[in-house]
mmCIF file of C-alpha atoms and ligand atoms in Angstrom:
data_model
loop_
_atom_site.group_PDB
_atom_site.id
_atom_site.type_symbol
_atom_site.label_atom_id
_atom_site.label_comp_id
_atom_site.label_asym_id
_atom_site.label_seq_id
_atom_site.Cartn_x
_atom_site.Cartn_y
_atom_site.Cartn_z
ATOM 1 C CA MET A 20 -8.699 -5.872 -23.814
ATOM 2 C CA SER A 21 -5.545 -6.546 -21.943
ATOM 3 C CA ALA A 22 -5.081 -6.280 -18.361
ATOM 4 C CA PRO A 23 -1.546 -6.901 -15.769
ATOM 5 C CA ARG A 24 -1.175 -10.364 -14.367
ATOM 6 C CA ILE A 25 0.436 -10.724 -11.481
ATOM 7 C CA LEU A 26 3.080 -13.582 -11.771
ATOM 8 C CA ALA A 27 4.061 -13.406 -8.547
ATOM 9 C CA THR A 28 4.909 -11.085 -5.275
ATOM 10 C CA GLY A 29 7.352 -10.591 -1.779
ATOM 11 C CA ARG A 30 7.761 -8.795 0.875
ATOM 12 C CA CYS A 31 10.184 -7.786 3.474
ATOM 13 C CA LEU A 32 9.503 -5.514 6.539
ATOM 14 C CA PRO A 33 12.891 -4.735 9.332
ATOM 15 C CA ALA A 34 13.538 -6.815 11.903
ATOM 16 C CA ARG A 35 12.440 -4.420 14.739
ATOM 17 C CA VAL A 36 8.675 -4.676 16.095
ATOM 18 C CA VAL A 37 7.167 -1.478 17.915
ATOM 19 C CA THR A 38 3.731 -2.177 19.909
ATOM 20 C CA ASN A 39 1.338 0.104 20.950
ATOM 21 C CA GLU A 40 2.588 -1.038 24.701
ATOM 22 C CA ASP A 41 6.533 0.325 23.326
ATOM 23 C CA LEU A 42 5.257 3.524 22.198
ATOM 24 C CA SER A 43 2.896 4.692 25.219
ATOM 25 C CA ARG A 44 6.409 4.195 26.910
ATOM 26 C CA ARG A 45 7.346 7.969 25.305
ATOM 27 C CA VAL A 46 3.650 9.456 24.320
ATOM 28 C CA ASP A 47 0.207 9.875 26.181
ATOM 29 C CA THR A 48 -1.292 6.547 24.575
ATOM 30 C CA SER A 49 -2.077 3.215 25.355
ATOM 31 C CA ASP A 50 -2.762 -0.611 23.222
ATOM 32 C CA GLU A 51 -6.869 0.204 24.268
ATOM 33 C CA TRP A 52 -6.799 3.645 22.661
ATOM 34 C CA VAL A 53 -4.780 2.770 19.544
ATOM 35 C CA PHE A 54 -6.255 -0.700 18.758
ATOM 36 C CA SER A 55 -10.139 0.388 19.314
ATOM 37 C CA ARG A 56 -9.493 3.323 16.761
ATOM 38 C CA THR A 57 -7.303 1.940 13.977
ATOM 39 C CA GLY A 58 -6.937 -1.574 14.525
ATOM 40 C CA ILE A 59 -3.352 -1.584 14.846
ATOM 41 C CA HIS A 60 -1.432 -3.384 17.550
ATOM 42 C CA SER A 61 2.486 -3.025 16.545
ATOM 43 C CA ARG A 62 4.608 -2.294 13.536
ATOM 44 C CA HIS A 63 7.808 -2.068 12.478
ATOM 45 C CA PHE A 64 10.451 0.396 12.281
ATOM 46 C CA CYS A 65 13.721 0.364 10.692
ATOM 47 C CA ALA A 66 16.748 0.674 13.059
ATOM 48 C CA GLY A 67 19.417 1.033 10.604
ATOM 49 C CA GLU A 68 17.902 -0.762 7.632
ATOM 50 C CA THR A 69 17.271 1.424 4.402
ATOM 51 C CA GLY A 70 14.247 1.456 2.573
ATOM 52 C CA LEU A 71 16.701 -0.293 -0.700
ATOM 53 C CA GLU A 72 17.210 -3.182 2.027
ATOM 54 C CA LEU A 73 13.981 -3.365 1.989
ATOM 55 C CA ALA A 74 12.929 -3.079 -1.381
ATOM 56 C CA GLU A 75 15.786 -5.301 -2.171
ATOM 57 C CA GLY A 76 14.596 -8.248 -0.380
ATOM 58 C CA ALA A 77 11.084 -7.893 -1.270
ATOM 59 C CA ALA A 78 12.250 -7.921 -5.156
ATOM 60 C CA ARG A 79 14.563 -10.668 -4.841
ATOM 61 C CA GLN A 80 11.376 -12.782 -3.373
ATOM 62 C CA GLY A 81 9.054 -11.897 -5.752
ATOM 63 C CA LEU A 82 11.643 -12.571 -8.763
ATOM 64 C CA GLU A 83 12.543 -15.865 -7.459
ATOM 65 C CA ARG A 84 9.156 -16.523 -7.164
ATOM 66 C CA ALA A 85 8.464 -15.791 -10.763
ATOM 67 C CA GLY A 86 10.968 -18.189 -11.728
ATOM 68 C CA LEU A 87 12.731 -14.802 -13.237
ATOM 69 C CA THR A 88 16.220 -13.534 -13.367
ATOM 70 C CA PRO A 89 16.706 -10.159 -13.221
ATOM 71 C CA ALA A 90 18.099 -9.906 -16.442
ATOM 72 C CA GLU A 91 14.350 -10.500 -17.540
ATOM 73 C CA VAL A 92 12.711 -7.335 -16.255
ATOM 74 C CA GLY A 93 11.923 -4.592 -18.982
ATOM 75 C CA VAL A 94 10.491 -1.945 -16.084
ATOM 76 C CA CYS A 95 11.079 -1.150 -12.590
ATOM 77 C CA LEU A 96 8.606 1.077 -10.940
ATOM 78 C CA VAL A 97 9.082 1.970 -6.890
ATOM 79 C CA GLY A 98 6.108 3.646 -5.194
ATOM 80 C CA THR A 99 7.315 5.812 -2.339
ATOM 81 C CA PHE A 100 6.872 8.929 -0.545
ATOM 82 C CA THR A 101 9.951 8.097 1.633
ATOM 83 C CA PRO A 102 12.568 7.181 -0.812
ATOM 84 C CA ASP A 103 16.058 7.110 0.658
ATOM 85 C CA PHE A 104 17.522 9.990 -1.970
ATOM 86 C CA ALA A 105 15.178 12.578 -4.004
ATOM 87 C CA SER A 106 17.916 11.387 -6.618
ATOM 88 C CA PRO A 107 18.907 8.844 -7.225
ATOM 89 C CA SER A 108 15.240 7.053 -7.364
ATOM 90 C CA MET A 109 14.702 3.999 -5.443
ATOM 91 C CA ALA A 110 13.820 2.494 -8.744
ATOM 92 C CA CYS A 111 18.052 2.895 -10.149
ATOM 93 C CA LEU A 112 19.358 1.958 -6.881
ATOM 94 C CA LEU A 113 17.278 -0.791 -7.071
ATOM 95 C CA GLN A 114 18.644 -1.208 -10.805
ATOM 96 C CA GLN A 115 22.054 -1.521 -9.173
ATOM 97 C CA ARG A 116 21.753 -3.839 -6.326
ATOM 98 C CA LEU A 117 19.671 -6.335 -8.579
ATOM 99 C CA GLY A 118 21.758 -6.105 -12.069
ATOM 100 C CA LEU A 119 19.158 -4.695 -13.940
ATOM 101 C CA PRO A 120 20.052 -4.445 -17.997
ATOM 102 C CA GLU A 121 20.629 -0.705 -18.513
ATOM 103 C CA ASP A 122 17.724 -0.792 -21.001
ATOM 104 C CA THR A 123 15.091 -1.072 -17.991
ATOM 105 C CA LEU A 124 12.604 1.591 -17.719
ATOM 106 C CA CYS A 125 13.346 2.720 -13.774
ATOM 107 C CA PHE A 126 11.427 5.851 -12.113
ATOM 108 C CA ASP A 127 9.700 6.167 -8.681
ATOM 109 C CA LEU A 128 6.475 7.528 -8.353
ATOM 110 C CA ASN A 129 4.682 9.385 -5.304
ATOM 111 C CA ALA A 130 1.247 8.703 -5.433
ATOM 112 C CA ALA A 131 1.178 7.897 -1.361
ATOM 113 C CA CYS A 132 -0.925 5.021 -0.422
ATOM 114 C CA ALA A 133 -2.387 4.961 -3.485
ATOM 115 C CA GLY A 134 0.787 4.268 -5.341
ATOM 116 C CA PHE A 135 1.027 0.664 -5.698
ATOM 117 C CA LEU A 136 -2.213 0.632 -7.887
ATOM 118 C CA TYR A 137 -1.121 4.040 -10.123
ATOM 119 C CA GLY A 138 2.488 2.079 -10.783
ATOM 120 C CA MET A 139 0.413 -1.045 -11.872
ATOM 121 C CA LYS A 140 -0.969 1.243 -14.262
ATOM 122 C CA THR A 141 1.535 2.937 -15.210
ATOM 123 C CA ALA A 142 3.583 -0.769 -15.577
ATOM 124 C CA HIS A 143 0.836 -2.288 -17.752
ATOM 125 C CA ALA A 144 0.770 1.121 -20.162
ATOM 126 C CA LEU A 145 4.652 0.873 -20.609
ATOM 127 C CA LEU A 146 5.055 -2.595 -20.997
ATOM 128 C CA PRO A 147 4.385 -3.000 -24.704
ATOM 129 C CA ASP A 148 7.217 -0.634 -25.116
ATOM 130 C CA ALA A 149 9.792 -1.964 -22.697
ATOM 131 C CA PRO A 150 13.091 -4.111 -24.204
ATOM 132 C CA ARG A 151 11.204 -7.399 -21.956
ATOM 133 C CA PRO A 152 7.973 -8.254 -21.055
ATOM 134 C CA TYR A 153 8.180 -8.273 -17.008
ATOM 135 C CA ALA A 154 7.619 -5.222 -15.091
ATOM 136 C CA LEU A 155 9.339 -5.000 -11.422
ATOM 137 C CA LEU A 156 6.803 -3.161 -8.932
ATOM 138 C CA VAL A 157 8.016 -2.364 -5.521
ATOM 139 C CA GLY A 158 5.946 -0.296 -2.479
ATOM 140 C CA CYS A 159 8.975 0.982 -0.398
ATOM 141 C CA GLU A 160 8.689 3.242 2.966
ATOM 142 C CA VAL A 161 10.254 4.191 5.582
ATOM 143 C CA ILE A 162 8.377 6.627 7.130
ATOM 144 C CA SER A 163 9.300 6.433 10.439
ATOM 145 C CA ARG A 164 11.863 8.755 9.352
ATOM 146 C CA VAL A 165 9.335 11.382 8.841
ATOM 147 C CA LEU A 166 7.072 10.970 11.935
ATOM 148 C CA ASP A 167 7.738 13.027 14.695
ATOM 149 C CA MET A 168 7.926 10.373 17.875
ATOM 150 C CA ASP A 169 6.431 13.121 20.024
ATOM 151 C CA ASP A 170 3.182 13.310 18.145
ATOM 152 C CA ARG A 171 0.570 10.838 19.674
ATOM 153 C CA ASN A 172 -1.306 11.643 16.734
ATOM 154 C CA THR A 173 -0.041 10.288 14.076
ATOM 155 C CA CYS A 174 3.330 8.089 15.510
ATOM 156 C CA VAL A 175 1.111 5.361 16.106
ATOM 157 C CA LEU A 176 -0.720 4.993 12.996
ATOM 158 C CA PHE A 177 2.409 4.128 10.553
ATOM 159 C CA GLY A 178 4.893 1.534 9.731
ATOM 160 C CA ASP A 179 7.754 0.838 7.447
ATOM 161 C CA GLY A 180 7.829 -2.148 5.055
ATOM 162 C CA ALA A 181 8.291 -2.924 1.546
ATOM 163 C CA GLY A 182 5.887 -5.239 -0.927
ATOM 164 C CA ALA A 183 6.277 -6.178 -4.624
ATOM 165 C CA ALA A 184 4.577 -7.545 -7.418
ATOM 166 C CA VAL A 185 6.184 -8.694 -10.720
ATOM 167 C CA LEU A 186 4.127 -8.364 -13.656
ATOM 168 C CA CYS A 187 3.396 -9.119 -16.906
ATOM 169 C CA ARG A 188 0.735 -8.372 -19.789
ATOM 170 C CA ASP A 189 -2.289 -10.561 -20.082
ATOM 171 C CA GLU A 190 -3.690 -9.583 -23.298
ATOM 172 C CA ALA A 191 -6.441 -11.969 -23.424
ATOM 173 C CA GLY A 192 -7.437 -10.751 -19.661
ATOM 174 C CA GLY A 193 -9.446 -8.035 -18.420
ATOM 175 C CA TRP A 194 -9.581 -5.446 -15.602
ATOM 176 C CA HIS A 195 -11.225 -2.332 -14.318
ATOM 177 C CA THR A 196 -9.795 0.778 -12.563
ATOM 178 C CA VAL A 197 -10.536 3.848 -10.672
ATOM 179 C CA PHE A 198 -8.415 6.685 -10.452
ATOM 180 C CA GLY A 199 -8.763 10.410 -8.565
ATOM 181 C CA SER A 200 -6.770 12.828 -6.836
ATOM 182 C CA ARG A 201 -8.229 16.027 -5.216
ATOM 183 C CA GLY A 202 -5.598 18.201 -4.878
ATOM 184 C CA ASP A 203 -5.456 18.976 -0.959
ATOM 185 C CA PRO A 204 -2.546 20.576 0.911
ATOM 186 C CA GLN A 205 -4.408 20.593 4.196
ATOM 187 C CA SER A 206 -6.150 16.782 5.115
ATOM 188 C CA ILE A 207 -2.048 15.094 5.180
ATOM 189 C CA TRP A 208 0.968 16.481 4.537
ATOM 190 C CA VAL A 209 4.563 15.752 4.814
ATOM 191 C CA GLN A 210 7.576 18.382 5.440
ATOM 192 C CA GLY A 211 9.742 18.028 2.559
ATOM 193 C CA PRO A 212 13.786 18.956 2.384
ATOM 194 C CA GLY A 213 14.205 21.306 3.869
ATOM 195 C CA GLN A 214 11.706 21.846 6.344
ATOM 196 C CA GLU A 215 12.671 20.864 9.211
ATOM 197 C CA PRO A 216 11.531 19.081 11.499
ATOM 198 C CA ALA A 217 10.691 16.137 9.810
ATOM 199 C CA ALA A 218 6.876 15.619 10.206
ATOM 200 C CA VAL A 219 3.758 13.876 9.053
ATOM 201 C CA HIS A 220 0.352 16.181 9.548
ATOM 202 C CA MET A 221 -3.026 15.109 9.316
ATOM 203 C CA ASP A 222 -6.533 16.443 10.053
ATOM 204 C CA GLY A 223 -7.964 12.459 10.726
ATOM 205 C CA LYS A 224 -11.427 13.099 11.023
ATOM 206 C CA ASN A 225 -11.227 15.165 7.599
ATOM 207 C CA VAL A 226 -9.282 11.943 6.142
ATOM 208 C CA PHE A 227 -11.464 9.461 7.304
ATOM 209 C CA ARG A 228 -13.967 11.065 5.762
ATOM 210 C CA PHE A 229 -12.768 11.023 2.574
ATOM 211 C CA ALA A 230 -10.947 7.707 2.947
ATOM 212 C CA VAL A 231 -14.499 6.023 3.376
ATOM 213 C CA GLU A 232 -16.160 8.063 0.771
ATOM 214 C CA VAL A 233 -13.744 7.254 -2.202
ATOM 215 C CA VAL A 234 -12.928 3.617 -0.741
ATOM 216 C CA GLU A 235 -17.333 3.056 -1.551
ATOM 217 C CA GLY A 236 -17.308 4.899 -4.182
ATOM 218 C CA SER A 237 -14.489 3.513 -6.337
ATOM 219 C CA ILE A 238 -15.950 -0.137 -5.032
ATOM 220 C CA ARG A 239 -19.504 0.844 -6.835
ATOM 221 C CA GLN A 240 -18.017 1.890 -9.993
ATOM 222 C CA LEU A 241 -15.683 -1.203 -10.198
ATOM 223 C CA LEU A 242 -18.512 -3.428 -9.739
ATOM 224 C CA ALA A 243 -20.987 -1.224 -12.000
ATOM 225 C CA ALA A 244 -17.977 -1.727 -14.377
ATOM 226 C CA GLU A 245 -18.003 -5.702 -14.242
ATOM 227 C CA GLY A 246 -21.839 -5.853 -14.203
ATOM 228 C CA LEU A 247 -21.916 -7.570 -10.574
ATOM 229 C CA ASP A 248 -24.375 -6.306 -7.809
ATOM 230 C CA SER A 249 -23.014 -6.730 -4.913
ATOM 231 C CA VAL A 250 -19.349 -6.737 -3.400
ATOM 232 C CA ASN A 251 -20.501 -10.389 -2.588
ATOM 233 C CA ASP A 252 -19.712 -11.700 -5.791
ATOM 234 C CA LEU A 253 -16.092 -10.783 -5.293
ATOM 235 C CA ASP A 254 -13.901 -13.617 -3.794
ATOM 236 C CA LEU A 255 -11.813 -10.872 -1.894
ATOM 237 C CA VAL A 256 -11.264 -7.203 -1.349
ATOM 238 C CA VAL A 257 -7.749 -5.677 -0.253
ATOM 239 C CA CYS A 258 -7.895 -1.937 0.655
ATOM 240 C CA HIS A 259 -5.370 -0.079 1.638
ATOM 241 C CA GLN A 260 -4.488 -1.082 5.657
ATOM 242 C CA ALA A 261 -4.814 2.628 7.048
ATOM 243 C CA ASN A 262 -7.614 1.880 9.550
ATOM 244 C CA ALA A 263 -9.705 -1.274 10.514
ATOM 245 C CA ARG A 264 -12.372 1.648 10.795
ATOM 246 C CA ILE A 265 -12.178 2.781 8.031
ATOM 247 C CA ILE A 266 -12.275 -0.685 6.231
ATOM 248 C CA ASP A 267 -15.358 -1.746 8.548
ATOM 249 C CA HIS A 268 -17.355 1.104 8.009
ATOM 250 C CA VAL A 269 -17.604 0.751 3.737
ATOM 251 C CA ALA A 270 -17.920 -2.930 4.247
ATOM 252 C CA LYS A 271 -20.641 -2.307 6.604
ATOM 253 C CA LYS A 272 -22.147 -0.297 3.878
ATOM 254 C CA LEU A 273 -21.837 -2.226 1.158
ATOM 255 C CA ARG A 274 -23.466 -5.484 3.159
ATOM 256 C CA ALA A 275 -20.303 -7.583 2.603
ATOM 257 C CA ARG A 276 -19.925 -10.876 3.914
ATOM 258 C CA GLU A 277 -17.635 -10.953 7.254
ATOM 259 C CA GLY A 278 -14.274 -11.990 6.025
ATOM 260 C CA LEU A 279 -14.244 -10.581 2.671
ATOM 261 C CA PHE A 280 -12.203 -7.030 3.566
ATOM 262 C CA TYR A 281 -8.987 -8.296 4.006
ATOM 263 C CA LYS A 282 -7.030 -7.034 7.332
ATOM 264 C CA ASN A 283 -3.959 -7.173 8.535
ATOM 265 C CA MET A 284 -3.156 -3.444 9.964
ATOM 266 C CA ASP A 285 -2.713 -5.302 13.388
ATOM 267 C CA ARG A 286 0.821 -6.409 12.889
ATOM 268 C CA TYR A 287 2.183 -3.489 10.190
ATOM 269 C CA GLY A 288 0.343 -0.184 10.710
ATOM 270 C CA ASN A 289 0.100 1.921 7.756
ATOM 271 C CA THR A 290 3.090 1.380 5.232
ATOM 272 C CA SER A 291 1.405 3.875 2.454
ATOM 273 C CA ALA A 292 2.521 2.096 -0.909
ATOM 274 C CA ALA A 293 3.563 -1.024 0.569
ATOM 275 C CA SER A 294 0.344 -2.023 2.240
ATOM 276 C CA ILE A 295 -1.489 -3.400 -0.834
ATOM 277 C CA PRO A 296 1.940 -5.801 -2.214
ATOM 278 C CA ILE A 297 2.361 -6.887 1.651
ATOM 279 C CA ALA A 298 -1.073 -7.611 2.189
ATOM 280 C CA LEU A 299 -1.246 -9.630 -1.665
ATOM 281 C CA ASP A 300 1.846 -11.236 -0.638
ATOM 282 C CA GLU A 301 0.444 -12.536 2.823
ATOM 283 C CA LEU A 302 -2.260 -13.686 1.249
ATOM 284 C CA SER A 303 -0.746 -15.600 -1.533
ATOM 285 C CA GLN A 304 1.992 -17.242 0.798
ATOM 286 C CA ALA A 305 -0.861 -18.307 3.008
ATOM 287 C CA GLY A 306 -2.504 -19.684 -0.456
ATOM 288 C CA ALA A 307 -5.393 -17.849 -0.045
ATOM 289 C CA LEU A 308 -4.971 -16.435 -3.770
ATOM 290 C CA ARG A 309 -6.342 -18.674 -6.392
ATOM 291 C CA PRO A 310 -5.790 -18.477 -9.918
ATOM 292 C CA GLY A 311 -8.802 -17.280 -11.670
ATOM 293 C CA MET A 312 -10.225 -15.103 -8.516
ATOM 294 C CA ARG A 313 -11.532 -12.341 -8.687
ATOM 295 C CA LEU A 314 -10.886 -9.158 -6.213
ATOM 296 C CA VAL A 315 -11.445 -5.366 -5.631
ATOM 297 C CA THR A 316 -7.903 -3.673 -4.485
ATOM 298 C CA VAL A 317 -8.320 0.307 -3.651
ATOM 299 C CA GLY A 318 -5.769 2.407 -2.299
ATOM 300 C CA PHE A 319 -6.131 5.939 -1.209
ATOM 301 C CA GLY A 320 -4.099 8.641 0.429
ATOM 302 C CA GLY A 321 -2.261 11.640 0.441
ATOM 303 C CA GLY A 322 -2.203 14.042 -2.280
ATOM 304 C CA LEU A 323 -5.218 13.479 -2.236
ATOM 305 C CA THR A 324 -5.155 10.415 -4.592
ATOM 306 C CA TRP A 325 -7.148 7.225 -4.320
ATOM 307 C CA ALA A 326 -7.176 3.973 -7.093
ATOM 308 C CA GLY A 327 -9.269 0.710 -7.663
ATOM 309 C CA ALA A 328 -8.551 -2.092 -9.737
ATOM 310 C CA LEU A 329 -10.604 -5.150 -10.271
ATOM 311 C CA LEU A 330 -8.727 -7.838 -11.406
ATOM 312 C CA ARG A 331 -7.929 -11.489 -11.855
ATOM 313 C CA TRP A 332 -5.548 -13.564 -9.877
HETATM 314 N N1 ACO B 420 -3.235 8.196 22.111
HETATM 315 C C1 ACO B 420 -4.049 8.805 23.364
HETATM 316 N N2 ACO B 420 -5.153 9.751 22.720
HETATM 317 C C2 ACO B 420 -5.005 10.265 21.583
HETATM 318 C C3 ACO B 420 -3.945 9.672 20.433
HETATM 319 C C4 ACO B 420 -3.414 8.441 20.895
HETATM 320 N N3 ACO B 420 -2.480 7.540 20.259
HETATM 321 N N4 ACO B 420 -3.946 10.410 19.318
HETATM 322 C C5 ACO B 420 -4.795 11.351 19.524
HETATM 323 N N5 ACO B 420 -5.563 11.276 20.923
HETATM 324 C C6 ACO B 420 -6.171 12.228 21.820
HETATM 325 C C7 ACO B 420 -6.571 13.495 20.655
HETATM 326 O O1 ACO B 420 -5.639 14.045 21.482
HETATM 327 C C8 ACO B 420 -7.537 13.720 21.441
HETATM 328 O O2 ACO B 420 -8.051 14.544 22.764
HETATM 329 P P1 ACO B 420 -8.566 15.873 23.243
HETATM 330 O O3 ACO B 420 -10.025 15.184 22.602
HETATM 331 O O4 ACO B 420 -8.174 15.898 24.193
HETATM 332 O O5 ACO B 420 -7.645 17.063 22.066
HETATM 333 C C9 ACO B 420 -8.531 12.862 21.303
HETATM 334 O O6 ACO B 420 -7.387 11.652 21.876
HETATM 335 C C10 ACO B 420 -9.297 12.503 20.015
HETATM 336 O O7 ACO B 420 -8.566 12.582 18.971
HETATM 337 P P2 ACO B 420 -9.396 12.193 17.791
HETATM 338 O O8 ACO B 420 -8.367 13.378 16.448
HETATM 339 O O9 ACO B 420 -10.435 13.329 17.239
HETATM 340 O O10 ACO B 420 -9.433 10.873 17.372
HETATM 341 P P3 ACO B 420 -10.036 10.330 16.762
HETATM 342 O O11 ACO B 420 -11.239 9.480 17.508
HETATM 343 O O12 ACO B 420 -10.801 10.795 15.057
HETATM 344 O O13 ACO B 420 -8.935 8.906 15.785
HETATM 345 C C11 ACO B 420 -7.630 8.846 14.243
HETATM 346 C C12 ACO B 420 -7.521 9.817 15.272
HETATM 347 C C13 ACO B 420 -7.458 7.484 14.610
HETATM 348 C C14 ACO B 420 -6.540 9.470 13.632
HETATM 349 C C15 ACO B 420 -8.864 8.876 13.113
HETATM 350 O O14 ACO B 420 -9.613 10.101 12.687
HETATM 351 C C16 ACO B 420 -8.897 8.190 12.398
HETATM 352 O O15 ACO B 420 -8.942 6.687 11.784
HETATM 353 N N6 ACO B 420 -8.478 9.265 10.630
HETATM 354 C C17 ACO B 420 -8.107 8.388 9.829
HETATM 355 C C18 ACO B 420 -6.704 8.562 9.382
HETATM 356 C C19 ACO B 420 -5.610 7.615 9.000
HETATM 357 O O16 ACO B 420 -6.297 6.358 8.774
HETATM 358 N N7 ACO B 420 -5.063 7.702 8.195
HETATM 359 C C20 ACO B 420 -4.025 7.320 6.560
HETATM 360 C C21 ACO B 420 -4.787 7.186 5.767
HETATM 361 S S1 ACO B 420 -4.222 8.565 4.649
HETATM 362 C C22 ACO B 420 -2.537 7.603 4.343
HETATM 363 O O17 ACO B 420 -2.287 6.396 4.166
HETATM 364 C C23 ACO B 420 -1.490 8.527 4.231
#
């Protein structure tokens, strides 16, 4: 059995911070309403920065912390549903910016908010045949470019940002994964090119029900695969940071101890494919992730898609 090992992480957020208070000057909302229903106080929105700049910032940090140069990367994947262009991919743009070798496997994947974990699975599968043994995996979103800033149902929920992880294969390691998708064009959908105006549409209650079902189910499956009785046998759970109430609901159903489920959406909102690597980077920089720690991470979102992994840090 082998597993992907995260050697280092990085993150990059746009400079502009937009609070709920700021949004309440444009739409009929309040910090009290948004925070009590989502756990979000503020988010970063791009004001001129491109997705590529965010991806590059996060990637350079990750590579530097891993002690690697771009010349050592064999796979470059970007998880995103808000790329700068339909083509070239963000991964190819990043290849040019970083100077990754020409034989690097570069492509984007769209599994919405589960994109980082789909990317980890893909990178792990590609590495044995890749020209070099390291993968650069970036979750990068500029969701503000597809938000209707006059729609209070959605504009308060999301944020922009990028998170990166540098991976290698640990041939002696083990991990467990859960993946799923449920073709559903109604619960969350985003206008594509030529469908104006750009906007995210969401049936919030449906998404909430879906999220708590698949997050709880995925964690239970991962615990069973590892032979664990309780979520409290884990060191940490890092879920996609869509909504604090989704996480609290699952934590309660699993009788999790206080603080086991990490939350940072108060400062970032929902950054889709970027949310898990941003959270991992925050935790790693705070010294909260130590070698050997056993953690579960779960992503879920548009598609509908979901993915979970139980891994060792
Ligand atoms: N400020 C004030 N009022 C608002 C706002 C707002 N920002 N947004 C909606 N409302 C109003 C609605 O207009 C509605 O008013 P009405 O009764 O007069 O029509 C009222 O609040 C209730 O609306 P609901 O949609 O029923 O509110 P709900 O309590 O369900 O909360 C929310 C909405 C927060 C979106 C909730 O459904 C939720 O958390 N869903 C999960 C969504 C999510 O996390 N999505 C992201 C995951 S998927 C992904 O990551 C891509």
